[in-house]
Amino acid sequence: MTISVVIPLYNEEENVAELHRRVKSSMERTGREFEIIYVDDGSTDRTRSLLEEIASNDRSAVVLSLRRNFGQTAAFAAGFDYARGDVIVTLDGDLQNDPDDIPKLLALIGENDIVSGWRKERKDPFLSRRLPSLIANRLISKVTGVSLHDYGCSLKAYRREVVKNLKLYGEMHRFIPALANWYGVKIAEVETTHHPRLRGKSKYGISRTMKVVLDLITVKFLQSFSTKPLQFFGPMGLLSGLIGFLISLYLTGEKVLLGRDIGGRPLLLLGALLIIVGIQFIGMGLLGEMVVRVYHETQKKPIYVIKKVSRYEDK
Ligand code: UDP
Ligand code: MG
């Protein structure tokens, strides 16, 4: 089993040297063959030159320098694409994750597809970071059906196939377990050590909460309805259209049978609105169905994943 360690860094000049020393010594202790892939996400400080210096003296280190700051998810994706190991381990480059925990994750990857770190005693401010993340983890677990205590922990280990089959967009790296669950994965959690950030600055603020919520909506949609959008929009459309139709029918009855004036009735507006909204929803669902076909067929994207084929073989 060979290991690729992927670490994204954005302006972490004060952490680079110690990070490399510690990750390398942890990896050497596992006794496995490994590579450490540092992804410099367009740093504007000395991060890149320090990393390049390390890589020029050490065969186990590789630096991928992105052209500009693309964000942590893109940095992970770059590392995943480059990685050659059977198992891919990710962690942050600010030493908040402890490289000494890597062997613990690797010990469990044998019988799992993903092993996720859980920062049980997290060393971040409570109100601005830990509380939003507590709520987020509950919500994400509930909505995606993949229960994890700590989606946000970067320290994770994946079997190669898991990440090689994923396309990541936006800020999706934290949702990898939920996304991968689509094709059936076994996930384990281990408690890991977490340290306060000693050097450098955090790259995120409270605004991330909103992004996470929006990403969650995308993930849920992709998980449940991406291959059948009409099943998602259709019921809402039918219901809305049906209620609108009944309202209009009722008003027509009043007008035709009782000769009442219906021009100024708010109900008329509601009925018309519901019918239009219903048609819109069905139309959106149908458009979605077209998009899904184009999406899957132009890119030869399968709608299933086979793990293994067992059949009779002539001996
Ligand atoms: N990071 C990155 N690109 C970015 C933002 C962050 O590569 O645009 C890296 C950063 O250098 C660190 C990791 O992602 O190694 C996690 O970032 P940070 O520590 O700022 O996040 P926090 O721990 O505060 O959630
Ligand atoms: Mg950090």
XYZ file of C-alpha atoms and ligand atoms in Angstrom:
341
model
C 0.000 0.000 0.000
C 1.481 3.336 -1.038
C 0.351 6.611 0.484
C -0.034 10.087 -0.958
C -0.363 12.893 1.555
C -2.063 15.975 0.125
C -1.669 19.308 1.924
C -3.087 22.638 0.679
C -1.282 25.770 1.749
C -2.130 29.394 1.323
C 0.216 31.870 2.959
C 1.588 29.518 5.590
C 5.259 30.542 5.458
C 5.705 30.238 9.209
C 4.416 26.678 9.230
C 6.087 25.117 6.206
C 9.370 23.952 7.713
C 7.933 22.373 10.831
C 5.044 20.894 8.872
C 7.347 19.052 6.521
C 9.556 17.802 9.315
C 6.596 16.421 11.238
C 4.643 14.945 8.345
C 7.756 13.265 7.048
C 8.705 11.752 10.367
C 5.145 10.437 10.901
C 5.119 8.894 7.464
C 8.518 7.308 7.936
C 7.273 5.665 11.093
C 4.450 3.962 9.174
C 7.109 2.111 7.190
C 5.146 2.509 3.986
C 6.112 4.018 0.707
C 4.803 7.581 0.501
C 4.832 10.912 -1.287
C 3.907 14.260 0.213
C 2.127 16.558 -2.200
C 2.139 20.196 -1.154
C -0.309 22.292 -3.082
C 0.618 25.958 -2.960
C -2.672 27.715 -3.548
C -1.280 30.944 -4.998
C 0.438 32.125 -1.826
C 1.726 35.666 -1.862
C 4.296 35.147 0.884
C 7.352 32.868 0.932
C 5.325 29.628 1.188
C 6.028 28.614 -2.371
C 9.752 29.264 -2.378
C 10.143 27.485 0.962
C 8.233 24.470 -0.354
C 10.262 24.400 -3.554
C 13.408 24.483 -1.496
C 12.187 21.454 0.453
C 11.217 19.556 -2.693
C 14.569 20.204 -4.333
C 16.302 18.432 -1.454
C 13.823 15.687 -0.693
C 12.492 13.085 -3.106
C 9.440 12.387 -0.977
C 8.065 15.925 -1.431
C 6.379 17.402 -4.503
C 5.046 20.946 -4.832
C 2.162 21.817 -7.100
C 2.003 25.587 -7.454
C -1.358 26.850 -8.590
C -1.341 29.965 -10.733
C -3.506 31.923 -8.352
C -5.540 31.367 -5.195
C -8.242 28.933 -6.307
C -9.408 27.946 -2.832
C -8.914 24.961 -0.582
C -11.257 22.640 -2.513
C -9.461 23.262 -5.805
C -6.132 22.774 -4.063
C -7.275 19.378 -2.773
C -8.561 18.461 -6.239
C -5.193 19.331 -7.777
C -3.479 17.094 -5.232
C -5.938 14.239 -5.846
C -5.382 14.379 -9.579
C -1.649 14.237 -9.113
C -1.572 11.598 -6.373
C -0.275 8.141 -7.225
C -0.812 6.355 -3.922
C -3.362 3.625 -3.161
C -4.454 5.677 -0.194
C -4.717 9.442 -0.094
C -4.405 11.296 3.193
C -5.341 14.958 3.503
C -4.590 17.459 6.213
C -4.316 21.206 6.727
C -1.010 22.948 6.318
C -1.297 25.063 9.442
C -0.416 22.302 11.920
C -3.863 22.434 13.519
C -4.181 18.785 12.473
C -1.559 16.585 14.049
C 0.545 14.572 11.590
C 1.075 12.012 14.354
C -2.554 10.945 13.888
C -1.955 9.740 10.329
C -0.997 6.175 11.387
C -4.290 5.912 13.327
C -6.220 6.677 10.153
C -4.144 4.310 8.067
C -4.761 1.499 10.536
C -8.472 1.658 9.708
C -8.333 2.223 5.964
C -7.920 -1.501 5.342
C -11.558 -2.277 5.996
C -12.972 1.164 5.158
C -13.067 3.403 2.121
C -12.912 6.636 4.073
C -11.507 7.285 7.527
C -12.441 10.682 8.865
C -10.774 12.583 11.679
C -12.919 13.905 14.491
C -11.568 16.884 16.365
C -13.326 15.975 19.567
C -11.572 18.605 21.578
C -11.377 21.306 19.061
C -9.151 24.269 19.811
C -10.986 27.036 18.009
C -13.092 29.923 19.379
C -16.491 28.626 20.532
C -18.927 31.227 19.281
C -17.471 31.983 15.885
C -16.266 28.515 14.934
C -17.271 25.599 17.152
C -20.957 26.453 17.574
C -21.675 27.024 13.856
C -19.761 23.866 13.076
C -21.706 21.847 15.665
C -24.972 22.911 14.061
C -23.571 22.379 10.570
C -22.439 18.833 11.360
C -25.852 17.899 12.764
C -27.595 19.416 9.778
C -25.302 17.864 7.178
C -25.560 14.445 8.846
C -29.325 14.650 8.918
C -29.804 15.943 5.392
C -27.245 13.763 3.621
C -27.853 10.648 5.702
C -24.124 10.237 6.288
C -23.550 10.752 9.999
C -20.225 12.308 10.928
C -19.296 14.329 13.983
C -16.853 16.478 12.144
C -17.327 17.127 8.461
C -14.947 20.066 8.619
C -11.890 18.121 9.758
C -9.375 18.088 6.922
C -7.503 15.123 8.345
C -9.009 12.252 6.410
C -7.839 9.170 4.563
C -9.425 7.912 1.378
C -8.938 4.899 -0.781
C -7.734 6.035 -4.141
C -10.936 5.094 -6.028
C -13.024 7.312 -3.770
C -11.402 10.594 -4.697
C -10.389 9.686 -8.220
C -14.070 9.300 -9.109
C -15.168 12.627 -7.675
C -15.437 16.005 -9.298
C -15.272 18.799 -6.775
C -16.705 22.263 -7.225
C -17.020 25.344 -5.040
C -16.275 24.533 -1.421
C -17.231 20.901 -1.701
C -14.214 19.229 -0.133
C -15.944 18.951 3.211
C -18.772 17.010 1.592
C -16.612 14.287 0.072
C -17.943 11.568 2.436
C -21.533 12.492 1.571
C -20.824 12.731 -2.164
C -18.869 9.491 -2.202
C -21.670 7.760 -0.375
C -23.624 7.898 -3.610
C -21.617 4.985 -4.919
C -21.531 3.142 -1.652
C -18.611 3.629 0.712
C -17.729 2.404 4.153
C -16.808 5.254 6.478
C -15.107 5.197 9.884
C -14.363 8.015 12.291
C -11.391 8.362 14.600
C -10.749 10.923 17.276
C -7.810 13.103 16.424
C -5.827 15.750 18.206
C -6.433 19.359 17.321
C -4.186 22.285 18.074
C -4.890 25.990 18.162
C -3.411 27.860 15.245
C -0.050 28.994 16.548
C 1.268 30.750 13.474
C -0.310 32.459 10.484
C -3.936 33.513 10.122
C -7.123 31.559 9.496
C -8.354 32.055 5.945
C -12.035 31.859 6.776
C -14.605 33.850 8.710
C -18.218 33.458 9.708
C -19.341 33.955 6.082
C -18.399 30.352 5.434
C -21.553 29.206 7.286
C -23.794 30.517 4.536
C -21.663 28.905 1.842
C -21.881 25.600 3.637
C -25.668 25.791 3.767
C -25.873 26.521 0.031
C -23.446 23.728 -0.767
C -25.566 21.416 1.354
C -28.597 22.174 -0.809
C -26.560 21.316 -3.903
C -25.297 18.102 -2.357
C -28.760 17.023 -1.309
C -30.116 17.715 -4.754
C -27.257 15.870 -6.451
C -27.640 12.953 -4.071
C -31.352 12.465 -4.431
C -32.590 13.920 -7.674
C -29.739 14.569 -10.048
C -30.704 11.665 -12.293
C -34.443 12.321 -12.012
C -35.144 16.063 -11.787
C -38.745 15.713 -12.902
C -39.373 13.527 -9.857
C -38.201 16.452 -7.757
C -40.005 19.327 -9.463
C -42.924 17.316 -10.761
C -44.880 16.696 -7.541
C -44.677 20.369 -6.560
C -45.798 21.343 -10.046
C -48.692 18.912 -10.133
C -49.900 19.887 -6.687
C -49.705 23.588 -7.391
C -51.370 23.173 -10.793
C -54.124 21.021 -9.341
C -54.992 23.462 -6.552
C -54.938 26.315 -9.057
C -57.224 24.382 -11.353
C -59.708 23.618 -8.573
C -59.790 27.260 -7.487
C -60.385 28.408 -11.050
C -63.064 25.784 -11.539
C -64.833 26.968 -8.421
C -64.703 30.592 -9.546
C -65.904 29.658 -13.020
C -68.837 27.864 -11.394
C -69.731 30.957 -9.401
C -69.560 33.110 -12.481
C -71.441 30.813 -14.850
C -74.019 29.292 -12.519
C -74.594 32.112 -10.044
C -73.692 35.032 -12.276
C -71.449 36.551 -9.618
C -68.693 39.014 -10.447
C -65.280 37.379 -9.931
C -63.020 40.010 -11.525
C -61.962 41.595 -8.219
C -61.516 38.412 -6.168
C -58.054 37.778 -4.679
C -58.781 34.074 -5.100
C -58.720 34.547 -8.861
C -55.184 35.830 -8.660
C -54.138 32.934 -6.456
C -55.689 30.369 -8.788
C -53.982 31.830 -11.844
C -50.682 32.075 -10.001
C -50.779 28.462 -8.857
C -51.483 27.247 -12.376
C -48.596 29.243 -13.818
C -46.222 28.122 -11.061
C -47.299 24.527 -11.650
C -46.514 24.755 -15.340
C -43.162 26.358 -14.511
C -42.199 23.550 -12.151
C -43.074 20.844 -14.639
C -41.215 22.759 -17.335
C -38.163 23.046 -15.089
C -38.293 19.348 -14.336
C -38.464 18.508 -18.032
C -35.579 20.836 -18.830
C -33.696 19.151 -16.011
C -34.347 15.768 -17.577
C -32.817 17.019 -20.823
C -29.804 18.458 -19.005
C -29.238 15.207 -17.124
C -29.167 13.248 -20.348
C -26.779 15.681 -21.988
C -24.605 15.712 -18.898
C -24.314 11.975 -18.543
C -24.166 11.027 -22.181
C -21.701 13.626 -23.442
C -19.285 12.836 -20.645
C -19.995 9.132 -20.600
C -20.820 9.494 -16.944
C -22.281 6.291 -15.572
C -25.343 6.335 -13.374
C -24.004 3.376 -11.403
C -20.652 2.024 -10.213
C -19.749 -1.655 -10.221
C -17.446 -2.871 -7.504
C -16.746 -6.340 -8.822
C -18.014 -8.833 -11.370
C -18.067 -12.483 -10.261
C -18.760 -15.131 -12.842
C -18.051 -18.672 -13.824
C -14.573 -19.047 -15.285
C -13.263 -22.103 -17.123
C -10.404 -23.490 -15.103
N -6.102 27.102 2.359
C -5.849 27.027 0.993
N -6.493 27.920 0.157
C -7.373 28.853 0.621
C -7.647 28.882 2.006
C -6.995 28.002 2.840
O -5.075 26.202 0.538
O -7.903 29.618 -0.187
C -5.414 26.155 3.266
C -4.734 26.821 4.450
O -3.434 27.232 4.126
C -4.717 25.694 5.462
C -6.016 24.964 5.168
O -6.377 25.323 3.846
O -3.639 24.811 5.242
C -7.121 25.318 6.156
O -7.257 26.708 6.233
P -7.445 27.486 7.619
O -6.519 26.944 8.642
O -7.356 28.942 7.317
O -8.924 27.098 7.981
P -9.517 26.873 9.450
O -8.624 25.853 10.136
O -9.458 28.191 10.105
O -10.886 26.350 9.194
Mg -6.675 25.955 10.401
